[in-house]
XYZ file of C-alpha atoms in Angstrom:
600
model
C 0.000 0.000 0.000
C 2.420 2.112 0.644
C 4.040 1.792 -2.604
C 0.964 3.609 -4.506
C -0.026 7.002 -4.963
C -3.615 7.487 -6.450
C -3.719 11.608 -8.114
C -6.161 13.320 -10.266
C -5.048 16.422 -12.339
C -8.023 18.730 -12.395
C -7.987 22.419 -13.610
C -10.004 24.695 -16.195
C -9.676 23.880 -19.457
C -6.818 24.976 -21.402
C -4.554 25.259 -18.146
C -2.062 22.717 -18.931
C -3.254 19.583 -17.641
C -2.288 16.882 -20.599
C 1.211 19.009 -20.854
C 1.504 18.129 -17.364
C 0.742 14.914 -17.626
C 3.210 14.951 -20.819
C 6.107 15.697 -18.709
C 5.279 13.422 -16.145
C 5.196 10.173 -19.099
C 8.884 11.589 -20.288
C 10.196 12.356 -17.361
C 10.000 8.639 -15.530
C 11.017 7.204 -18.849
C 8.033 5.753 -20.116
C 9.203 6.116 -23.707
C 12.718 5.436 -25.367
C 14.903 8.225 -25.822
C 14.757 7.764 -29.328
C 10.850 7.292 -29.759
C 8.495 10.313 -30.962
C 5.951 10.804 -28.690
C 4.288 13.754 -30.251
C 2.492 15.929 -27.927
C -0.554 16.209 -26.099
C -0.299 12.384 -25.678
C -3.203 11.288 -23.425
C -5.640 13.321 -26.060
C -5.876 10.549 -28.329
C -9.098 10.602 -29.627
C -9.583 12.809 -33.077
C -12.366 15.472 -31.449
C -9.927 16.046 -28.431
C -7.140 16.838 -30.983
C -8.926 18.815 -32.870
C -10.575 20.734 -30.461
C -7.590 21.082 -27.887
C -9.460 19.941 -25.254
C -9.897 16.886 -22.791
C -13.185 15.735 -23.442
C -12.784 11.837 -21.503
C -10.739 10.860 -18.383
C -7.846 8.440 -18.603
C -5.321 6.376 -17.104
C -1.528 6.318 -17.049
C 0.687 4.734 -14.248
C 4.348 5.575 -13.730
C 7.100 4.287 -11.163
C 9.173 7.105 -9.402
C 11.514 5.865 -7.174
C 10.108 2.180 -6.414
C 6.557 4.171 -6.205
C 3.642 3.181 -8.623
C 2.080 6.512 -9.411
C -1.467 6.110 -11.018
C -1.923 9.717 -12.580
C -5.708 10.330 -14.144
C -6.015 13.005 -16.379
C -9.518 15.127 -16.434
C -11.604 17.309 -18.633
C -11.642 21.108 -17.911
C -14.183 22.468 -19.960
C -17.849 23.013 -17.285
C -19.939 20.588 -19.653
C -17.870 17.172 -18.760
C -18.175 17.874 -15.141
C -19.688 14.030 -15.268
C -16.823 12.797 -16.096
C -14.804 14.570 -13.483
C -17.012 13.722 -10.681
C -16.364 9.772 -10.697
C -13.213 9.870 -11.587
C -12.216 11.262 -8.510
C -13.569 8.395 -6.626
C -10.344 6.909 -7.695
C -8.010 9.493 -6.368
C -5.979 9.958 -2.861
C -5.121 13.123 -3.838
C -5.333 16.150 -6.718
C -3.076 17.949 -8.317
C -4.920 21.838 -9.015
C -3.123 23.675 -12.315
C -4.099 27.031 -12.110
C -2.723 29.435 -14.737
C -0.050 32.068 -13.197
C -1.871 35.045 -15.285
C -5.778 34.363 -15.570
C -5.750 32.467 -12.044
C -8.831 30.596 -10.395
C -11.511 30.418 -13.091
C -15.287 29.020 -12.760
C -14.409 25.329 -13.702
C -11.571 25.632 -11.062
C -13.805 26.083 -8.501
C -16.438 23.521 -9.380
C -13.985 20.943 -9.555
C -11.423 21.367 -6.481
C -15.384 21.494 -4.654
C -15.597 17.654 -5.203
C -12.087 16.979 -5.002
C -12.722 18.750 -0.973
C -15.837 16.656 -0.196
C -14.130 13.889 -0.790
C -11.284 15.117 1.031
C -8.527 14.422 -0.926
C -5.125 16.002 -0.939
C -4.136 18.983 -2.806
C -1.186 20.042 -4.269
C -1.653 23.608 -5.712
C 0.625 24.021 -9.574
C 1.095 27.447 -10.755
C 1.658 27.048 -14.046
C 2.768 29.131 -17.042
C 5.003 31.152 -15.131
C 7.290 32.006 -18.246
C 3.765 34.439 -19.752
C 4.223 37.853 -20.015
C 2.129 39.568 -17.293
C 1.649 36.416 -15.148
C 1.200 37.374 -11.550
C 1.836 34.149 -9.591
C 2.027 36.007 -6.164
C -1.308 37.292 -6.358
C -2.549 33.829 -7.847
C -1.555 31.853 -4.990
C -3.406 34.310 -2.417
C -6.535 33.880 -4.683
C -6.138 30.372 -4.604
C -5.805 29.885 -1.158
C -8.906 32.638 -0.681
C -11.072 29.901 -3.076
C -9.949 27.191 -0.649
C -11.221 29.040 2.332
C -14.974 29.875 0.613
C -14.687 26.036 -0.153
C -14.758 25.053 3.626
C -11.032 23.280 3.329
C -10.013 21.516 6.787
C -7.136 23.136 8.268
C -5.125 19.798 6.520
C -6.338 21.236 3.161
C -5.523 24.835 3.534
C -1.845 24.031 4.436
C -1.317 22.714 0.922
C 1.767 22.705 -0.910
C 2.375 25.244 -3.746
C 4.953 24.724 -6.735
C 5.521 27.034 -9.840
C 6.705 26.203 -13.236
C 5.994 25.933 -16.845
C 4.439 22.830 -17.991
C 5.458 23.633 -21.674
C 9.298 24.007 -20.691
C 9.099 20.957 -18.343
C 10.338 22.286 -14.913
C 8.077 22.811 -11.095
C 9.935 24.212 -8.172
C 8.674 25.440 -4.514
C 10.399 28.582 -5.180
C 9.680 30.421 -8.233
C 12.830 29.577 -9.849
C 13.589 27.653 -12.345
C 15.105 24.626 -12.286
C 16.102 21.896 -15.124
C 13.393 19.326 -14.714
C 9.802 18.612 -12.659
C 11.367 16.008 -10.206
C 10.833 18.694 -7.124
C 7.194 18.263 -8.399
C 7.577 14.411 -8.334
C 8.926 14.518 -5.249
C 5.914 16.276 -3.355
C 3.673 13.718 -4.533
C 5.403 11.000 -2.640
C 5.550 13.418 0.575
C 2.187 15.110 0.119
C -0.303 12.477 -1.330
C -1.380 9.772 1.428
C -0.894 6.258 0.258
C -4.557 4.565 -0.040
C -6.016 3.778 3.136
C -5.934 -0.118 3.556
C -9.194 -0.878 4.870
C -10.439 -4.374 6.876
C -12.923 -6.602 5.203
C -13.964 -8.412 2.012
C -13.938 -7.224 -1.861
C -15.001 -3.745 -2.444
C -14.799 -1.851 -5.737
C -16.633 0.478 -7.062
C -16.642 0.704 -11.183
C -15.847 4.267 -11.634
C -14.999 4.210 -15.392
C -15.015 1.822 -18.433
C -13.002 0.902 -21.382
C -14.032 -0.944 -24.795
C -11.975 -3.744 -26.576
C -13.268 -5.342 -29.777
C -11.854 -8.529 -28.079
C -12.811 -8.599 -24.619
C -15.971 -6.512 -24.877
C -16.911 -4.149 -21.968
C -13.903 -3.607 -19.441
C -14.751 -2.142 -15.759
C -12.241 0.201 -13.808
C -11.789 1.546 -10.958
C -10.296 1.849 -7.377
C -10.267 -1.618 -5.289
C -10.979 -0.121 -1.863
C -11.045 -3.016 0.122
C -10.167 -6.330 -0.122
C -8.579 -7.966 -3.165
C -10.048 -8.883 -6.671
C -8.223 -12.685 -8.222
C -8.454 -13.906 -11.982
C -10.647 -16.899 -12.233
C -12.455 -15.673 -8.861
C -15.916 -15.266 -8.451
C -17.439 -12.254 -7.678
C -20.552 -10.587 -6.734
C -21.655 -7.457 -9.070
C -24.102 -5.324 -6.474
C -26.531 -2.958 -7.923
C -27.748 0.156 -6.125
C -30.271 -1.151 -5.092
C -28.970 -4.156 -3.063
C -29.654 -7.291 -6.150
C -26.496 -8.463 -7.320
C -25.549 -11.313 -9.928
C -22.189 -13.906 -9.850
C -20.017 -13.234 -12.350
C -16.258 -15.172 -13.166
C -13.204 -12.625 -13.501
C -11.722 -13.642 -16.565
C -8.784 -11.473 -17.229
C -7.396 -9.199 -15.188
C -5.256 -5.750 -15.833
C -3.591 -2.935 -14.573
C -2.226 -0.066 -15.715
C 1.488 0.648 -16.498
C 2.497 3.439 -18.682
C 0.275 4.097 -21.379
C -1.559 0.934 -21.585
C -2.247 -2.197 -19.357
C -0.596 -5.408 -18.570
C -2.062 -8.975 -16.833
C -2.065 -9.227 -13.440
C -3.158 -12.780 -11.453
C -4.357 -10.422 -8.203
C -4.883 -6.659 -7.758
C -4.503 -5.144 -3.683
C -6.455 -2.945 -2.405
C -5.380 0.646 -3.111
C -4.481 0.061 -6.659
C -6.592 1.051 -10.369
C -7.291 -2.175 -11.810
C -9.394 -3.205 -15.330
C -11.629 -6.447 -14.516
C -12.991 -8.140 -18.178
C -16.006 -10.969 -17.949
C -18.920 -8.685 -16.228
C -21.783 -8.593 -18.358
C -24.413 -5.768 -17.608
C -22.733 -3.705 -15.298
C -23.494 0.158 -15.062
C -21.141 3.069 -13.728
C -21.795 3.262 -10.114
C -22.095 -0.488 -9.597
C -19.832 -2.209 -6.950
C -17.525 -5.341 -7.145
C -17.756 -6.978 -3.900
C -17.445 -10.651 -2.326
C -19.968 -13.266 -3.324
C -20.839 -14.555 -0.013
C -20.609 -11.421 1.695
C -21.984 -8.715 -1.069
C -21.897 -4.979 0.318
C -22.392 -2.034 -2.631
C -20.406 1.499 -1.948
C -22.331 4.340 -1.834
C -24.583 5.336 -5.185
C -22.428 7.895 -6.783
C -24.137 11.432 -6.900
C -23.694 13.456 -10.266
C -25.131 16.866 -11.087
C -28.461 16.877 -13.200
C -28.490 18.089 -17.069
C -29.377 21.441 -16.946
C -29.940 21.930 -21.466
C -31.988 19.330 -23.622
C -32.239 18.665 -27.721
C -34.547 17.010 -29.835
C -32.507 14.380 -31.596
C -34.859 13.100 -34.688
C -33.909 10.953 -37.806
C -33.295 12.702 -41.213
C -36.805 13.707 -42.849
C -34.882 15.830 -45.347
C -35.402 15.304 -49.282
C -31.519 14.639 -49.210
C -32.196 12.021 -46.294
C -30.247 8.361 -46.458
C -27.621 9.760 -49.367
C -24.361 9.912 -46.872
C -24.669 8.017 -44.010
C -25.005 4.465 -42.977
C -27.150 4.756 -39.981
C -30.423 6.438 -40.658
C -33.710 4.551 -38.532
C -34.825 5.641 -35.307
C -34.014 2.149 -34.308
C -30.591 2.645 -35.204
C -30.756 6.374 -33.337
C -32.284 5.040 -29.983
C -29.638 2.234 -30.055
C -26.424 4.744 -30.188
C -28.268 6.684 -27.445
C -28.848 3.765 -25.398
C -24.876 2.442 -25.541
C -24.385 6.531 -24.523
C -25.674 6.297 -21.502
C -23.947 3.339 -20.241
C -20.878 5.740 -20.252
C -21.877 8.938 -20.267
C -23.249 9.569 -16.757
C -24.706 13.101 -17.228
C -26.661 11.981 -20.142
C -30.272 11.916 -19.962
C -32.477 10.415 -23.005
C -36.739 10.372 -22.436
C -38.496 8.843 -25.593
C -41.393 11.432 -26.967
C -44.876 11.177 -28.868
C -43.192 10.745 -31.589
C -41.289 7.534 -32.282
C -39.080 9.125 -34.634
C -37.928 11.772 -31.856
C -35.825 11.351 -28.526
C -35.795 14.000 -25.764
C -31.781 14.168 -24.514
C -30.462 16.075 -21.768
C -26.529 16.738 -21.384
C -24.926 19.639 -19.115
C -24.280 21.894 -21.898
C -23.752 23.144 -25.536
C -20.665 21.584 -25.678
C -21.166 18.697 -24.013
C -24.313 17.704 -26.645
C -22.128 18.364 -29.712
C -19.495 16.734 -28.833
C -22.205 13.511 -28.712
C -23.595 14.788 -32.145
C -20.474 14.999 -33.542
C -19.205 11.604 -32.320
C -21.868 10.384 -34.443
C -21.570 11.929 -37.389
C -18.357 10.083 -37.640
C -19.852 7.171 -37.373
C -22.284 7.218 -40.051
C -25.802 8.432 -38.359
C -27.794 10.864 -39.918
C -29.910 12.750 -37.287
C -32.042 16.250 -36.995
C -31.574 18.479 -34.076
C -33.424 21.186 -32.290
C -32.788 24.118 -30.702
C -31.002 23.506 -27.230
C -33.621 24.297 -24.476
C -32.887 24.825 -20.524
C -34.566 22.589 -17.884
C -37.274 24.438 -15.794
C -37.734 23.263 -12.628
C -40.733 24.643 -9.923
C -39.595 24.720 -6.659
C -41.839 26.008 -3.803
C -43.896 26.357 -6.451
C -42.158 28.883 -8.067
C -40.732 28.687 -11.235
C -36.905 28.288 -11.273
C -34.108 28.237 -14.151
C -30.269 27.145 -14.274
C -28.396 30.267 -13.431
C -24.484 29.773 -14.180
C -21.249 31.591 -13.078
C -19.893 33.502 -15.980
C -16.160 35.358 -16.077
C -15.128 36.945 -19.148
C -11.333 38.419 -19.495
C -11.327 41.159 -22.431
C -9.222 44.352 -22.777
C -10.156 47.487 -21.722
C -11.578 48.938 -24.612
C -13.882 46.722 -25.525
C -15.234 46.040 -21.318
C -18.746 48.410 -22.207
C -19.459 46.208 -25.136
C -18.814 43.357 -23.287
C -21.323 44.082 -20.060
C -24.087 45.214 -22.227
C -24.185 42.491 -24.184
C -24.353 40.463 -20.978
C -27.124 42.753 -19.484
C -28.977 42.539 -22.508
C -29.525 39.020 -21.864
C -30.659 39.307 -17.883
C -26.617 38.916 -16.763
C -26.142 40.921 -13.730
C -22.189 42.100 -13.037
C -20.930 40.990 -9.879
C -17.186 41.675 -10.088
C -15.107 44.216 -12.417
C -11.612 44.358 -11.835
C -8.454 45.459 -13.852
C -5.236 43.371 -14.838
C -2.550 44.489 -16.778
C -4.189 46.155 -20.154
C -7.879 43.703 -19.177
C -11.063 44.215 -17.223
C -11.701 40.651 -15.460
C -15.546 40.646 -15.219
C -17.767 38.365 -13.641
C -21.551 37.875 -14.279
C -24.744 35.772 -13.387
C -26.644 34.725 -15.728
C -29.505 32.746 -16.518
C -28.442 29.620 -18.687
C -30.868 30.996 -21.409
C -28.714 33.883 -22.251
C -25.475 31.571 -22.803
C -26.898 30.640 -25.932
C -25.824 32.692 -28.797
C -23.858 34.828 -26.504
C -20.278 33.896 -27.837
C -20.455 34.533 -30.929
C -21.619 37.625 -30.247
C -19.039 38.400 -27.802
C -16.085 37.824 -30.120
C -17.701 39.641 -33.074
C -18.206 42.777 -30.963
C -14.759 42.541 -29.173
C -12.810 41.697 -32.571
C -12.413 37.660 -31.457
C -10.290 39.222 -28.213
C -12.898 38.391 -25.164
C -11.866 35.015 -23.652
C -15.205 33.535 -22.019
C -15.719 30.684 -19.084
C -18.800 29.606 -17.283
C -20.105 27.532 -14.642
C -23.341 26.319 -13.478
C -24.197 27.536 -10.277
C -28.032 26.854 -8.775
C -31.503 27.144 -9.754
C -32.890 30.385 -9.393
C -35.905 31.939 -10.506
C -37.314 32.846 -13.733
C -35.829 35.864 -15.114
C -38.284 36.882 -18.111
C -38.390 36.543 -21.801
C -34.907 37.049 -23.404
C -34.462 38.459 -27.009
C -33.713 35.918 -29.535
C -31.438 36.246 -32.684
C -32.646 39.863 -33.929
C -31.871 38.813 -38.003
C -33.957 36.727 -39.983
C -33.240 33.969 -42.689
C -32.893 33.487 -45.907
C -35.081 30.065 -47.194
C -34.531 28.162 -50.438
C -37.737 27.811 -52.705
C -36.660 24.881 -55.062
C -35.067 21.795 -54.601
C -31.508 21.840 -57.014
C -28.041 23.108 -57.714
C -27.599 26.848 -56.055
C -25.917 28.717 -59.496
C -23.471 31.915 -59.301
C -26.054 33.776 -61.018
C -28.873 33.989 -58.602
C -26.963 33.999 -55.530
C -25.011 37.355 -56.922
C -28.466 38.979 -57.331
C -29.222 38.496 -54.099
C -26.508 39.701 -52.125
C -28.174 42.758 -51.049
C -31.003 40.900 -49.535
C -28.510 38.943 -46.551
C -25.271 36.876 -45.906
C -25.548 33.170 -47.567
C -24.199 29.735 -45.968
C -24.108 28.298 -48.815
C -21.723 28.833 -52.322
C -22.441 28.629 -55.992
C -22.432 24.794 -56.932
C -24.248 23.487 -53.613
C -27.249 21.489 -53.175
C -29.755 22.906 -51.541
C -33.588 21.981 -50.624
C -37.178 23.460 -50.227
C -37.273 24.816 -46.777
C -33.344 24.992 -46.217
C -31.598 27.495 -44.660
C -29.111 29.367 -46.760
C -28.567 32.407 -45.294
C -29.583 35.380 -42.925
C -31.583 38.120 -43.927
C -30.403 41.532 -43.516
C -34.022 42.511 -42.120
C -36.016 40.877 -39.066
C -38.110 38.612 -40.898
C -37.468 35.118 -43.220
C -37.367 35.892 -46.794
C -37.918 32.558 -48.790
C -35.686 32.820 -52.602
C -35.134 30.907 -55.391
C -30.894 30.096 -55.974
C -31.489 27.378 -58.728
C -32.746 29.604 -61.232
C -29.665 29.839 -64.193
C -29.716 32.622 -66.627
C -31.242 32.485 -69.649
C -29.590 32.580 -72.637
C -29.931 34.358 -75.614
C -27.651 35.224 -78.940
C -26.956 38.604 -77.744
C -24.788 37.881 -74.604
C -21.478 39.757 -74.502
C -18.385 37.443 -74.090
C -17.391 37.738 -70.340
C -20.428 38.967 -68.970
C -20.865 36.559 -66.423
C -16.989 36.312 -65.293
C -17.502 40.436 -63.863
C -19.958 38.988 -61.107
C -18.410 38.876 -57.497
C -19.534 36.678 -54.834
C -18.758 37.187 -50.958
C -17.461 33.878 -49.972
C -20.304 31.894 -47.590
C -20.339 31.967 -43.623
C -18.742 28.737 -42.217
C -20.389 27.675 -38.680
C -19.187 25.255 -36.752
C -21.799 22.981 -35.269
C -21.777 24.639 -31.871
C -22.230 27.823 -33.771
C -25.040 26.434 -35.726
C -26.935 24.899 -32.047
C -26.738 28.311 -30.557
C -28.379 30.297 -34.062
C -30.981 28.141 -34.619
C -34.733 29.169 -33.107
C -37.680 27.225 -32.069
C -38.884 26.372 -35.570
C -35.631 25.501 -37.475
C -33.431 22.518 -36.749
C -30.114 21.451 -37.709
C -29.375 18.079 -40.333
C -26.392 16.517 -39.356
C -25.191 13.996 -41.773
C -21.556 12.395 -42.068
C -20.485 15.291 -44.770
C -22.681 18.037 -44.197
C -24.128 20.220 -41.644
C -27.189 22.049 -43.516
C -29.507 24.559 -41.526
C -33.318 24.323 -42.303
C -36.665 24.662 -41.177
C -38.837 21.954 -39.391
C -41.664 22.509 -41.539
C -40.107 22.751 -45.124
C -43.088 23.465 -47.340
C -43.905 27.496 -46.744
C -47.600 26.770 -46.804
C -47.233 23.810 -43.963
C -44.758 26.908 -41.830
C -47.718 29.238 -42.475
C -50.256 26.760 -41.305
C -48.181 26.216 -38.321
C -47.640 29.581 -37.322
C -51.490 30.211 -37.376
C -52.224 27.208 -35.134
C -49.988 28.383 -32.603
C -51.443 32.394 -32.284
């Protein structure tokens, strides 16, 4: 036991966790000297490298000096909270990057909250000391200030603090720099307890799980008591106290980068166990004759839901390979087994599932997934879960901090304030007004966009969820209207250029386009519905080059985030392998008429 140290990295996103975690891989000599690691190396799925984010937890294990270190590396970003929350369960103690310049941030707090209930061991990283402006000083006393408001025990408050640079690969107590991140290494082993070794039978709770084509479904997570054999038998208890034999077949834990067989795992270590059919997150590993589950593991509700539909469009079944609502309410249903902050509620219509996630983000990263794997789906406009309480109606208020330089701070607060945010803190650092905001959920959507158009793309925006509060009013909606397509067919360079006064188009000479699509935004408040197929007619009096003089603004790109938060109540998004097309639900204009006159 006391050769094992169980630490989580947590932090806000883009703080320089999976550097960290980087330096940690070279520097105990997990690779060869002469093998190309490339960077970034625990992102390894395709959205996470894209994206430069951590959107799942994972595993690595190093030895440092005869120790077994099992480091897990977390998401950031506010909408995978989920997966931050179990994880932890894992963990003696946490590791808390905080960038030297921008300091504690919303998703900072939420997280080092659960890593304190649990009361697990910090260690407090200043990181990015080598930025211009950084203020590490005044960092640490806000740090300390957010452990305080947190309730820390007195144990937690006297936590050790190290600066460094993740990207130059060096931590020191002393803000000096050194050649390497072994001082860093070196707390660990003094600061983080070794796991407790508690009395009793087989106790583990499954806390995360992996996928092999080969093996199937693969449980992890923290043996807490006891110890787990290959070939054993063991009990797999449910919340709610039933529980089913199962045989362990093969056995792993983690070294490195990947896994190796064991025969037995101790308490205190990670451990992978294969041959457990049916088991959900949550669900606990115990003895067979002597069954006891862990505690149920609490995670925050969804606060946004989507409609996700199949593809009704004219164009529907020509790119992807997964098109029923069978097929749609299967992917949803292998979600959830995984995805622990995932909601899905079937509707009146077949064709249609209700699902509720924690965010923007955290929905389009599902959509997304998807599309890469060959569905073809609708989607509606994101909606925020109302909830009466005291019988008063309540919304998800969250914690919002925007950093943006001083010149642009007015624009910045009264776009907030348009949208029922109420300003809370102003402050100035070096050249930028640090502002922070509450702000009904509602007015989240849309709002970045916004934000970086009006402050030239230089306002750098974080949020939080932070309670239910009541209903704050109506908030105004996207102010422009759209542009429809009239005919089904090939959009031509000709009627597109005479209709550039009328808008901005999404779409570019050449495209295909629909009845009822979306192809761009009107420059006026209502939807204008056009024709872009129409080609022009000849004659035998054209002039040579006529057609060549026309110039055509090239299209708006959005990015399907971008696309969730324009959208309104009667438009929805197609989502196909190839193509992300805006359009309306209704695509006939007489059937959107109709509908409009049903509803008034």
């Amino acid at each position: 036991m006391q050769n094992i140290r169980n630490i989580a990295i947590i932090a806000h996103v883009d703080h320089g966790k999976t550097t960290l975690v980087d330096k940690i891989l070279h520097s105990t000599n997990v690779f060869r000297e002469n093998q190309d690691s490339g960077e970034l190396i625990m992102d390894n799925n395709d959205i996470e490298r894209e994206r430069g984010i951590t959107i799942f937890s994972k595993n690595a294990s190093v030895e440092y000096k005869g120790v077994k270190i099992n480091v897990i590396d977390t998401p950031g970003h506010a909408d995978f909270g989920g997966e931050v929350e179990r994880v932890l369960k894992m963990a003696d103690g946490v590791i808390l990057l905080v960038d030297a310049f921008e300091g504690p941030m919303p998703q900072t707090r939420f997280v080092l909250g659960k890593a304190l209930e649990l009361g697990l061991k910090p260690l407090v990283v200043i990181n990015k000391v080598d930025k211009e402006n950084c203020r590490p000083d005044e960092v640490y006393d806000k740090v300390f200030e957010l452990f305080f408001n947190l309730d820390a025990t007195e144990d937690q408050l006297d936590f050790p603090a190290f600066y460094g640079s993740s990207k130059q690969g060096w931590f020191n107590t002393e803000n000096v720099r050194t050649e390497d991140i072994l001082p860093l290494m070196d707390g660990i082993l003094e600061h983080v307890p070794a796991p407790e070794a508690k009395e009793g039978d087989l106790q583990m709770q499954i806390t995360s799980l992996d996928y092999s084509k080969f093996l199937g479904r693969i449980a992890v997570g923290k043996v807490t008591r006891g110890e787990v054999k290959e070939g054993d038998w063991i009990a797999l208890t449910k919340p709610d106290g039933s529980f089913k034999k199962h045989k362990v077949k093969e056995l792993y834990t983690f070294t490195g980068l990947g896994k190796v067989r064991a025969t037995e795992v101790k308490a205190g270590d990670i451990c992978a166990v294969v041959g457990i059919d049916g088991f959900q997150i949550g669900d606990t590993i115990a003895d067979p004759e002597n069954p006891e589950a862990l505690p149920v593991m609490h995670i925050d509700e969804p606060t946004m839901n989507m409609s996700f539909g199949i593809n009704n469009s004219p164009f529907f079944g020509k790119d992807g390979k997964f098109v029923t609502s069978r097929h749609l309410v299967d992917r949803l249903t292998d979600e959830l087994e995984r995805n622990l902050a995932l909601r899905v509620e079937p509707t009146e219509d077949s064709n249609t599932q209700l699902v509720y996630g924690r965010g923007i983000m955290h929905l389009s990263v599902l959509i997304e997934t998807m599309r890469r794997e060959g569905y073809e789906l609708t989607v509606g406009q994101p909606q925020v879960i109302f909830k009466e309480i005291d019988g008063v109606k309540c919304e998800p208020y969250e914690t919002l901090v925007i950093d943006v330089p001083d010149d642009y701070s007015s624009k910045a607060i009264d776009l907030v304030t348009q949208r029922k945010g109420d300003l809370l803190v102003m402050e100035a650092k070096e050249g930028m007004q640090h502002l922070e905001f509450e702000i009904p959920s509602r007015g989240l959507i849309g709002l970045r966009s916004l934000m970086l158009t009006s402050t030239a793309g230089e306002a750098v925006m974080a949020h939080n969820f932070l309670e239910y509060k009541p209903f704050k009013g109506a908030i105004a909606g996207r102010s422009a209207g759209v542009i429809i397509s009239k005919d089904q067919g090939t959009s031509t360079p000709y009627s597109i250029d005479k209709l550039q006064d009328r808008g901005k188009f999404f779409v570019a000479p050449g495209e295909e386009v629909y009845e009822g699509m979306i192809i761009g935004e009107h420059s006026r408040n209502n939807d204008l519905v056009v024709n872009v197929v129409e080609a022009k007619k000849l004659n035998n009096i054209r002039a040579a080059g006529k057609d060549d003089s026309s110039s055509i603004a090239p299209k708006i790109e959005m990015t399907l985030e971008e696309c969730m938060e324009y959208i309104q109540g009667d438009e929805c998004i197609e989502v196909t392998p190839n193509f992300i097309r805006l359009r309306k639900i209704h695509l006939k204009e007489v059937d959107r008429k109709r509908f409009e006159k049903s509803m008034s």
